[in-house]
Coordinates of C-alpha atoms in Angstrom, one line a residue:
M12 CA -12.8 136.5 120.6
T13 CA -14.3 133.9 123.0
I14 CA -13.1 133.4 126.5
G15 CA -11.6 130.0 125.6
A16 CA -9.7 131.5 122.6
R17 CA -8.4 134.2 124.9
I18 CA -7.1 131.7 127.4
Y19 CA -5.4 129.7 124.6
A20 CA -3.9 132.9 123.2
V21 CA -2.4 133.7 126.6
I22 CA -1.0 130.2 126.7
G23 CA 0.6 130.7 123.3
L24 CA 2.1 134.0 124.3
G25 CA 3.5 132.3 127.4
F26 CA 5.1 129.5 125.3
L27 CA 6.7 132.1 123.0
G28 CA 8.1 133.8 126.1
L29 CA 9.6 130.6 127.3
L30 CA 11.0 129.9 123.9
G31 CA 12.6 133.4 123.8
I32 CA 14.1 133.0 127.2
A33 CA 15.5 129.6 126.3
L34 CA 17.1 130.9 123.1
F35 CA 18.5 134.0 125.0
D36 CA 19.9 131.8 127.7
S37 CA 21.6 129.7 125.0
R38 CA 23.3 132.7 123.5
E39 CA 24.4 133.9 126.9
L40 CA 25.8 130.5 127.7
A41 CA 27.6 130.3 124.4
A42 CA 29.1 133.7 125.0
G43 CA 30.0 132.8 128.6
L44 CA 31.7 129.6 127.5
Q45 CA 33.8 131.4 124.9
D46 CA 34.8 134.1 127.4
Q47 CA 35.9 131.3 129.8
R48 CA 37.9 129.7 127.0
K49 CA 39.5 133.0 126.1
L50 CA 40.6 133.5 129.7
E51 CA 42.1 130.1 129.8
L52 CA 44.1 130.8 126.7
R53 CA 45.3 134.1 128.0
H54 CA 46.6 132.4 131.2
L55 CA 48.3 129.7 129.3
V56 CA 50.1 132.2 127.0
D57 CA 51.0 134.3 130.0
L58 CA 52.7 131.2 131.4
A59 CA 54.7 130.7 128.2
I60 CA 55.6 134.4 128.1
G61 CA 56.9 134.0 131.6
I62 CA 59.3 131.3 130.4
V63 CA 60.5 133.6 127.6
K64 CA 61.0 136.4 130.1
E65 CA 63.1 134.1 132.4
E66 CA 65.4 133.3 129.5
H67 CA 65.6 136.9 128.4
A68 CA 66.6 137.9 132.0
E69 CA 69.4 135.3 131.9
A70 CA 70.7 136.8 128.7
Q71 CA 70.4 140.3 130.1
A72 CA 72.3 139.3 133.1
G73 CA 75.1 138.1 130.8
R74 CA 74.9 134.5 132.0
I75 CA 74.1 133.2 128.5
S76 CA 74.0 134.7 125.1
T77 CA 70.8 136.0 123.5
A78 CA 70.9 133.2 120.9
D79 CA 71.2 130.5 123.5
A80 CA 68.5 132.1 125.6
Q81 CA 66.2 132.1 122.6
K82 CA 67.0 128.5 121.9
R83 CA 66.3 127.5 125.5
A84 CA 63.1 129.5 125.5
Q85 CA 61.9 127.8 122.3
A86 CA 62.8 124.4 123.7
R87 CA 61.0 125.0 127.0
V88 CA 57.9 126.4 125.4
G89 CA 57.9 123.8 122.7
V90 CA 57.5 120.9 125.2
L91 CA 54.5 122.5 127.0
R92 CA 51.3 120.6 126.5
Y93 CA 47.8 120.9 127.9
G94 CA 44.2 119.7 127.1
N95 CA 44.2 117.2 124.3
G96 CA 47.8 117.6 123.3
D97 CA 47.4 121.3 122.6
Y98 CA 50.7 123.2 122.2
F99 CA 52.3 126.6 121.8
F100 CA 54.1 128.2 118.8
I101 CA 56.1 131.3 118.3
L102 CA 56.2 133.9 115.4
D103 CA 58.5 136.8 114.9
D104 CA 57.4 140.4 113.9
K105 CA 57.9 139.5 110.3
T106 CA 55.3 136.8 110.5
R107 CA 58.0 134.1 110.2
L108 CA 57.5 130.9 112.2
V109 CA 60.1 130.8 114.9
M110 CA 58.9 127.5 116.5
N111 CA 56.1 125.0 116.1
P112 CA 56.8 121.7 117.9
L113 CA 54.6 119.8 115.4
R114 CA 56.1 121.4 112.3
P115 CA 59.8 121.9 113.0
E116 CA 60.6 121.8 109.3
M117 CA 58.7 125.1 108.8
A118 CA 60.9 127.1 111.2
G119 CA 61.9 130.4 109.5
K120 CA 59.1 130.2 106.9
D121 CA 57.1 133.3 106.1
M122 CA 53.5 132.5 107.2
S123 CA 51.8 135.8 106.1
D124 CA 50.1 134.2 103.1
F125 CA 49.1 131.0 105.0
K126 CA 45.3 130.7 104.8
D127 CA 42.6 128.7 106.5
A128 CA 39.9 126.6 104.8
N129 CA 38.0 129.9 104.0
G130 CA 40.9 131.8 102.6
F131 CA 41.5 133.8 105.8
R132 CA 45.2 134.7 106.5
F133 CA 45.2 134.0 110.2
Y134 CA 48.9 134.2 110.7
K135 CA 48.8 137.7 109.3
A136 CA 45.9 138.4 111.7
F137 CA 48.1 137.2 114.6
A138 CA 50.8 139.7 113.6
E139 CA 48.3 142.5 113.1
A140 CA 46.8 141.9 116.6
V141 CA 50.2 142.1 118.2
A142 CA 51.3 145.1 116.3
R143 CA 48.0 146.9 117.1
D144 CA 47.3 145.9 120.7
G145 CA 50.2 143.8 121.9
N146 CA 47.9 140.8 122.0
G147 CA 44.6 139.5 120.7
Y148 CA 42.3 136.7 119.8
V149 CA 41.9 135.3 116.3
R150 CA 39.2 133.0 115.2
Y151 CA 39.5 130.9 112.1
D152 CA 38.7 127.4 110.7
Q153 CA 41.1 124.6 110.5
V154 CA 40.9 120.8 109.8
K155 CA 40.7 119.1 113.2
P156 CA 42.5 115.7 113.6
G157 CA 40.0 112.9 113.1
V158 CA 37.4 115.2 111.5
T159 CA 36.9 115.8 107.8
D160 CA 35.4 119.3 107.8
P161 CA 37.2 122.3 109.0
Q162 CA 36.3 123.3 112.6
P163 CA 36.3 126.6 114.4
K164 CA 39.5 127.4 116.3
L165 CA 40.4 130.2 118.7
T166 CA 43.9 131.4 119.2
Y167 CA 45.4 133.9 121.6
V168 CA 48.6 135.6 120.7
A169 CA 50.7 137.9 122.8
G170 CA 53.9 139.8 121.9
F171 CA 57.3 139.9 123.6
K172 CA 58.9 143.1 122.3
P173 CA 62.5 142.6 123.4
W174 CA 62.9 139.7 120.9
G175 CA 60.2 140.7 118.5
W176 CA 58.3 137.5 119.2
A177 CA 54.6 136.6 119.4
V178 CA 53.8 133.6 121.5
A179 CA 50.5 131.9 120.7
T180 CA 48.3 128.9 121.4
G181 CA 44.9 127.9 120.1
V182 CA 42.1 125.3 120.7
Y183 CA 39.2 124.1 118.7
I184 CA 35.9 125.5 120.0
D185 CA 33.4 123.2 118.2
D186 CA 32.8 121.7 121.6
L187 CA 31.5 125.1 122.8
D188 CA 28.7 125.0 120.2
E189 CA 27.9 121.4 121.2
Q190 CA 27.7 122.4 124.8
A191 CA 25.5 125.4 124.1
W192 CA 23.2 123.3 121.8
A193 CA 22.9 120.6 124.5
A194 CA 21.9 123.3 127.0
T195 CA 19.5 124.7 124.5
R196 CA 17.9 121.3 123.9
K197 CA 17.5 120.8 127.6
S198 CA 15.9 124.3 128.0
L199 CA 13.5 123.6 125.1
M200 CA 12.6 120.3 126.6
I201 CA 11.8 121.9 129.9
A202 CA 9.9 124.7 128.2
G203 CA 7.9 122.1 126.2
L204 CA 7.1 120.2 129.4
V205 CA 6.0 123.3 131.2
M206 CA 4.0 124.2 128.2
L207 CA 2.3 120.8 128.1
I208 CA 1.4 120.9 131.8
T209 CA 0.2 124.5 131.4
L210 CA -1.9 123.5 128.4
V211 CA -3.5 120.6 130.2
V212 CA -4.3 122.6 133.3
S213 CA -5.5 125.6 131.2
V214 CA -7.8 123.3 129.1
L215 CA -9.3 121.9 132.2
M216 CA -9.8 125.4 133.6
A217 CA -11.2 126.7 130.4
R218 CA -13.7 123.9 130.2
G219 CA -14.6 124.5 133.8
L220 CA -15.3 128.1 133.0
V221 CA -16.7 128.0 129.5
R222 CA -19.1 125.1 129.9
P223 CA -21.1 126.7 132.9
L224 CA -21.0 130.0 131.1
K225 CA -22.6 128.5 128.0
A226 CA -25.1 126.6 130.2
M227 CA -25.9 129.9 132.0
T228 CA -26.3 131.7 128.6
S229 CA -28.7 129.0 127.5
A230 CA -30.7 129.3 130.8
M231 CA -30.9 133.1 130.4
K232 CA -32.2 132.7 126.9
E233 CA -34.9 130.3 128.1
L234 CA -35.9 132.7 130.9
A235 CA -36.0 135.6 128.4
A236 CA -38.3 133.4 126.3
G237 CA -40.6 133.0 129.3
R238 CA -39.7 129.5 130.3
L239 CA -39.3 130.2 134.0
D240 CA -38.9 126.5 134.9
A241 CA -35.4 126.6 133.3
E242 CA -32.6 125.3 135.7
I243 CA -29.9 127.8 136.6
P244 CA -26.5 126.0 136.5
G245 CA -23.7 127.1 138.8
V246 CA -25.8 128.1 141.7
G247 CA -23.8 127.6 144.9
R248 CA -20.4 127.8 143.3
K249 CA -17.9 129.9 145.3
D250 CA -16.5 131.8 142.4
E251 CA -17.5 134.5 139.8
V252 CA -19.5 131.9 137.9
G253 CA -21.4 131.2 141.1
A254 CA -22.0 134.9 141.7
M255 CA -23.4 135.2 138.1
A256 CA -25.6 132.2 138.6
D257 CA -26.9 133.6 141.9
A258 CA -27.7 136.9 140.1
V259 CA -29.6 135.0 137.3
A260 CA -31.4 133.0 140.0
V261 CA -32.6 136.3 141.6
F262 CA -33.7 137.4 138.2
K263 CA -35.6 134.1 137.8
T264 CA -37.2 134.4 141.2
N265 CA -38.3 138.0 140.5
A266 CA -39.7 137.0 137.2
I267 CA -41.7 134.1 138.8
E268 CA -42.9 136.6 141.5
R269 CA -43.8 139.1 138.8
R270 CA -45.7 136.5 136.9
R271 CA -47.5 135.4 140.1
L272 CA -48.5 139.0 140.8
E273 CA -49.7 139.5 137.3
A274 CA -51.8 136.3 137.5
E275 CA -53.3 137.4 140.8
Q276 CA -54.0 140.8 139.3
H277 CA -55.7 139.2 136.3
E278 CA -57.8 137.0 138.6
A279 CA -58.8 140.0 140.7
E280 CA -59.8 141.9 137.6
A281 CA -61.8 138.9 136.3
R282 CA -63.6 138.7 139.7
A283 CA -64.3 142.4 139.7
A284 CA -65.7 142.2 136.2
A285 CA -67.8 139.2 137.1
Q286 CA -69.1 141.0 140.1
R287 CA -70.0 144.1 138.1
K288 CA -72.0 141.9 135.7
A289 CA -73.8 140.2 138.6
D290 CA -74.7 143.6 140.1
M291 CA -76.2 144.8 136.8
V292 CA -78.6 141.8 136.6

């Protein structure tokens, strides 16, 4: 492999490294954004659970009946809104809908067989998460208002054992993918720009290295062929190429000196032979 090819190979490996880093950062960003969204949902549900606990405490103190406390809790949680009109809903431990402010007509309905666009029983998954761990996150696909295709949605659900309730809220997370992809595009653009600059600089450096080496190789071939008048390129440079050129120049000087000495020796031998012939006459 030539020196130029090796330089370009190193550039290619560097670009692959930058690409790998950009993609890894994108995955890390996507995971970080989702973790942040999970934390936000948990805090929101904790707020709603706090309201339920307040009403439960009122009932426990005997100031109101349990039925009235539950109605008040449903009403207070039902009016909560955040984000883009996002809301809370409540299930019981039989996967029946206790309260959904957007679908009041479905109160008391068994939701265990309710499926998302992919056939996933997400209400059943809510109940299973609460029964198993007391809370949990469930991801599923649902049609988003204003969008034709189902979009990914993340819901956090937490149980309230005294009443057998599960309070939940969810948000669409398609924007997380968009944010991650936007960051990935930016990283790829930066990596491409760095690659372009590196390529231009490397090409110039490669040419500055390869051309004098080729010229020096040609000069050495001429010297080896006996053409001692060949010009040595790179003499005087303050780098490795210059050091090589100086070494070749020394070789040239020695070759010229050797040729001069050989010529002088031949002349001396010729004079001696001529003198011997003259002495014999």
